Amino acid sequence: MKPGLSGSTVLVTGAYGFLGQGLVAALLDAGASVAAVGRDAGKARERLGERRGLRFIAGDVNEPLAYDGPADFVVHAASAAAPKRFGVDPVGVLSPNVFGTRNLLELARARKTRKFLFVSSAEVYGVVPESRQPILESEPGGVDPTALRSCYAESKRMGEALCAAWHRQHGVPAVIGRLFHTYGPGMDPDDGRVFADFTADAVAGRAITVKGDGLDRRAFCHRDDAVAGLLTLLERGVPGEAYNVANDEAECGVLELAERIQRLFPKRVPGVIKAPRPAGPAFAASPVRRSLPSTAKLRALGWAPRIGLDEGFRRTVESYL
Amino acid sequence: MKPGLSGSTVLVTGAYGFLGQGLVAALLDAGASVAAVGRDAGKARERLGERRGLRFIAGDVNEPLAYDGPADFVVHAASAAAPKRFGVDPVGVLSPNVFGTRNLLELARARKTRKFLFVSSAEVYGVVPESRQPILESEPGGVDPTALRSCYAESKRMGEALCAAWHRQHGVPAVIGRLFHTYGPGMDPDDGRVFADFTADAVAGRAITVKGDGLDRRAFCHRDDAVAGLLTLLERGVPGEAYNVANDEAECGVLELAERIQRLFPKRVPGVIKAPRPAGPAFAASPVRRSLPSTAKLRALGWAPRIGLDEGFRRTVESYL
């Protein structure tokens, strides 16, 4: 059997989340069948629609899945990434990355899955000094394991360590994709991240509120580019290796992001206003000022980002109008 | 009920390991009852002996424990720290730190345990630049989550993150003790760490072999000092906090360690010889050149180390003769 996606079955967790929706659509387009895992099959059906080759598996990744169908590939994209949850539900945030990853690695091991993809995050790097940016995959990063944000950052690190261990010891061909700031249609407008907040302001027709000095910089990657990167890893990623999945050509400061959205929608957005950064555990502001990835490792597999800042922002905000 | 150890019951995992043996003895001396958890109750009885107040619980911390007795305090000291296992059994190495810690935190939560102590490691810091030593507990460190050693370092980090999460969300009063290089009677002479290797050479009456340049530096803490530090944390450590447990007055280079042991046992040890550092996954050499802790946080609770280098080395080697 050839190693391509076409004709294979891909088990996808987090299938009706923001990233999962894009992944499932792209996998079906590539000719794969998809077993879409989610806690709520009704919500999955509502968000993903009925498509040929798509079936829904109701299940919680934190428990062993009741699924005995094929799993030629596994993509573990279930994750609780909304910062607003870090302070109130750290156990719920860390569980899919740790206990979920173990369950799925065991499933992949039992089914002799051809490639296991763990969707990780740039948060594994924590605070990286300017002198070590753009960030290479070998960067050890700096994360305080007991800090408030550790429920997310540290659990993604552990998910990666589990992949490395199951690969070394049991031969599970696990590949890691580290997503940087990813945005696009289907984002939860209430998830607490900057692009979602700004989009909500634009959709509501009010001035965009920038919290803090607005000088934090991120590389903004449109979901379609991120999904194309993840599919590249599923097909050609080297087991045991981690890859940055990001648009390194689309770095932008937070204040600049607000101003760009205002310029794109001058009639909807009357202005940009600055406000103090809120404090407290429910907010859990990232201490990262800049996070610029190197994407050379993923580009070497034949992938490149296609969607620039203005085009991506415009398409995303319009999808909510 | 007063918060002291006397008259309370302490559940100890890893009870017949190197550290556990010292912990159990010190807890019994302090007037506590001990429920000693280990996979092999026979081996536990053999190593710990029969003492008033001591009972054995056969169990694997990676599975929920069949134990329904009291657990006023819980000390999770079960750990697979021998570097020789990192390359061959990474799943076994990481499991007690991750899945074991979750099981025990859930037990502590159900029993309303008065203090939960997770025995962590200086490995959570990874490589720390000279400019940030002595190492404070707030040091984020630098650990590559996919590297060979990550099965140990990253899983200790995750154990800490689990403690932080269960403390924040469920109020489990979890404290973290980060052990630095600890040595003493009862060490596994075959565990692959430098003090054990040198002791084995001295006991065998052969020259001590230093692998590599011998310039790596460690703070060597005698087990009795480490155990006293852990008991201090059990009684007075602040929930949610991590503490270095180490002898910062006993820093020593690896070559110097060999030479000190030779001077202490001139008739047994004919010399010190240098050999190339072995390579390959079974060895998994630490990339850390120097690891000097700050112990101010633990000292502020009233603890101080008592056993200096020569006295500690002498007592340990003699215990094997």
PDB file of C-alpha atoms in Angstrom, chain A residues 62 86-92 94-95 98-99 102 124 137-151 154-158 160-162 164-166 168-170 176 178 240-242, chain B residues 62 86-92 94-95 98-99 102 124 137-151 154-158 160-162 164-166 168-170 176 178 240-242:
ATOM      1  CA  ASN A  62      -8.866  11.425  27.757  1.00  0.00           C
ATOM      2  CA  PHE A  86      -5.772  28.302  31.953  1.00  0.00           C
ATOM      3  CA  GLY A  87      -6.681  29.850  35.304  1.00  0.00           C
ATOM      4  CA  VAL A  88      -9.949  28.064  35.898  1.00  0.00           C
ATOM      5  CA  ASP A  89      -9.560  24.608  34.406  1.00  0.00           C
ATOM      6  CA  PRO A  90      -5.847  23.706  34.221  1.00  0.00           C
ATOM      7  CA  VAL A  91      -6.623  19.987  34.581  1.00  0.00           C
ATOM      8  CA  GLY A  92      -8.994  20.134  31.615  1.00  0.00           C
ATOM      9  CA  LEU A  94      -3.520  19.676  30.172  1.00  0.00           C
ATOM     10  CA  SER A  95      -5.426  16.405  29.926  1.00  0.00           C
ATOM     11  CA  VAL A  98      -0.959  14.274  28.124  1.00  0.00           C
ATOM     12  CA  PHE A  99      -3.543  11.585  28.805  1.00  0.00           C
ATOM     13  CA  ARG A 102      -0.961   8.513  25.498  1.00  0.00           C
ATOM     14  CA  VAL A 124       6.620  24.789  24.039  1.00  0.00           C
ATOM     15  CA  GLU A 137      13.198  23.348  16.304  1.00  0.00           C
ATOM     16  CA  SER A 138      16.286  22.516  18.413  1.00  0.00           C
ATOM     17  CA  GLU A 139      15.594  25.515  20.671  1.00  0.00           C
ATOM     18  CA  PRO A 140      15.109  24.170  24.233  1.00  0.00           C
ATOM     19  CA  GLY A 141      13.018  27.160  25.210  1.00  0.00           C
ATOM     20  CA  GLY A 142      12.254  28.404  28.684  1.00  0.00           C
ATOM     21  CA  VAL A 143       9.008  27.395  30.415  1.00  0.00           C
ATOM     22  CA  ASP A 144       8.395  27.501  34.176  1.00  0.00           C
ATOM     23  CA  PRO A 145       6.675  24.164  34.857  1.00  0.00           C
ATOM     24  CA  THR A 146       4.671  25.494  37.820  1.00  0.00           C
ATOM     25  CA  ALA A 147       3.493  28.796  36.318  1.00  0.00           C
ATOM     26  CA  LEU A 148      -0.144  29.423  35.499  1.00  0.00           C
ATOM     27  CA  ARG A 149       0.379  28.898  31.769  1.00  0.00           C
ATOM     28  CA  SER A 150       2.242  25.638  32.329  1.00  0.00           C
ATOM     29  CA  CYS A 151      -0.991  23.658  32.113  1.00  0.00           C
ATOM     30  CA  GLU A 154       4.168  22.111  29.729  1.00  0.00           C
ATOM     31  CA  SER A 155       1.506  19.662  28.640  1.00  0.00           C
ATOM     32  CA  LYS A 156       2.288  20.296  24.971  1.00  0.00           C
ATOM     33  CA  ARG A 157       5.950  19.654  25.841  1.00  0.00           C
ATOM     34  CA  MET A 158       4.926  16.421  27.543  1.00  0.00           C
ATOM     35  CA  GLU A 160       5.930  15.780  22.451  1.00  0.00           C
ATOM     36  CA  ALA A 161       8.008  13.796  24.937  1.00  0.00           C
ATOM     37  CA  LEU A 162       5.382  11.032  24.820  1.00  0.00           C
ATOM     38  CA  ALA A 164       9.422  10.735  21.263  1.00  0.00           C
ATOM     39  CA  ALA A 165       9.211   7.913  23.832  1.00  0.00           C
ATOM     40  CA  TRP A 166       6.600   5.871  21.931  1.00  0.00           C
ATOM     41  CA  ARG A 168      11.923   5.253  20.382  1.00  0.00           C
ATOM     42  CA  GLN A 169      10.504   2.372  22.359  1.00  0.00           C
ATOM     43  CA  HIS A 170       7.546   1.108  20.352  1.00  0.00           C
ATOM     44  CA  ILE A 176       5.234  16.775  15.791  1.00  0.00           C
ATOM     45  CA  ARG A 178       4.412  23.122  16.358  1.00  0.00           C
ATOM     46  CA  GLY A 240      10.587  11.460  15.938  1.00  0.00           C
ATOM     47  CA  GLU A 241      11.080  14.959  14.542  1.00  0.00           C
ATOM     48  CA  ALA A 242       9.371  18.256  15.395  1.00  0.00           C
TER      49      ALA A 242
ATOM     50  CA  ASN B  62       1.011   3.839  37.287  1.00  0.00           C
ATOM     51  CA  PHE B  86      16.548   6.447  29.311  1.00  0.00           C
ATOM     52  CA  GLY B  87      17.495   4.924  25.962  1.00  0.00           C
ATOM     53  CA  VAL B  88      15.830   1.559  26.359  1.00  0.00           C
ATOM     54  CA  ASP B  89      12.684   2.154  28.406  1.00  0.00           C
ATOM     55  CA  PRO B  90      11.614   5.797  28.075  1.00  0.00           C
ATOM     56  CA  VAL B  91       7.944   4.881  28.610  1.00  0.00           C
ATOM     57  CA  GLY B  92       8.815   3.175  31.877  1.00  0.00           C
ATOM     58  CA  LEU B  94       8.288   8.798  32.301  1.00  0.00           C
ATOM     59  CA  SER B  95       5.249   6.901  33.559  1.00  0.00           C
ATOM     60  CA  VAL B  98       3.236  11.585  34.859  1.00  0.00           C
ATOM     61  CA  PHE B  99       0.638   8.866  35.241  1.00  0.00           C
ATOM     62  CA  ARG B 102      -1.906  11.980  38.533  1.00  0.00           C
ATOM     63  CA  VAL B 124      13.841  20.085  35.237  1.00  0.00           C
ATOM     64  CA  GLU B 137      13.493  28.040  41.692  1.00  0.00           C
ATOM     65  CA  SER B 138      12.073  30.616  39.259  1.00  0.00           C
ATOM     66  CA  GLU B 139      14.617  29.565  36.605  1.00  0.00           C
ATOM     67  CA  PRO B 140      12.640  28.352  33.550  1.00  0.00           C
ATOM     68  CA  GLY B 141      15.533  26.189  32.414  1.00  0.00           C
ATOM     69  CA  GLY B 142      16.130  24.759  28.978  1.00  0.00           C
ATOM     70  CA  VAL B 143      15.012  21.216  28.127  1.00  0.00           C
ATOM     71  CA  ASP B 144      14.439  19.851  24.615  1.00  0.00           C
ATOM     72  CA  PRO B 145      11.141  17.948  24.962  1.00  0.00           C
ATOM     73  CA  THR B 146      12.007  15.430  22.232  1.00  0.00           C
ATOM     74  CA  ALA B 147      15.603  14.662  23.233  1.00  0.00           C
ATOM     75  CA  LEU B 148      16.600  11.250  24.586  1.00  0.00           C
ATOM     76  CA  ARG B 149      16.781  12.505  28.186  1.00  0.00           C
ATOM     77  CA  SER B 150      13.364  14.151  27.932  1.00  0.00           C
ATOM     78  CA  CYS B 151      11.667  10.975  29.173  1.00  0.00           C
ATOM     79  CA  GLU B 154      10.276  16.479  30.782  1.00  0.00           C
ATOM     80  CA  SER B 155       8.256  14.031  32.829  1.00  0.00           C
ATOM     81  CA  LYS B 156       9.553  15.541  36.081  1.00  0.00           C
ATOM     82  CA  ARG B 157       8.495  18.929  34.672  1.00  0.00           C
ATOM     83  CA  MET B 158       5.077  17.518  33.871  1.00  0.00           C
ATOM     84  CA  GLU B 160       5.365  19.511  38.707  1.00  0.00           C
ATOM     85  CA  ALA B 161       2.812  20.992  36.322  1.00  0.00           C
ATOM     86  CA  LEU B 162       0.286  18.388  37.478  1.00  0.00           C
ATOM     87  CA  ALA B 164       0.429  23.049  40.183  1.00  0.00           C
ATOM     88  CA  ALA B 165      -2.811  22.261  38.341  1.00  0.00           C
ATOM     89  CA  TRP B 166      -4.294  20.031  41.049  1.00  0.00           C
ATOM     90  CA  ARG B 168      -4.934  25.538  41.640  1.00  0.00           C
ATOM     91  CA  GLN B 169      -8.034  23.690  40.592  1.00  0.00           C
ATOM     92  CA  HIS B 170      -8.709  21.167  43.334  1.00  0.00           C
ATOM     93  CA  ILE B 176       7.657  20.187  45.025  1.00  0.00           C
ATOM     94  CA  ARG B 178      13.822  19.419  43.372  1.00  0.00           C
ATOM     95  CA  GLY B 240       2.075  25.290  44.948  1.00  0.00           C
ATOM     96  CA  GLU B 241       5.751  26.103  45.483  1.00  0.00           C
ATOM     97  CA  ALA B 242       8.921  24.349  44.333  1.00  0.00           C
TER      98      ALA B 242
END
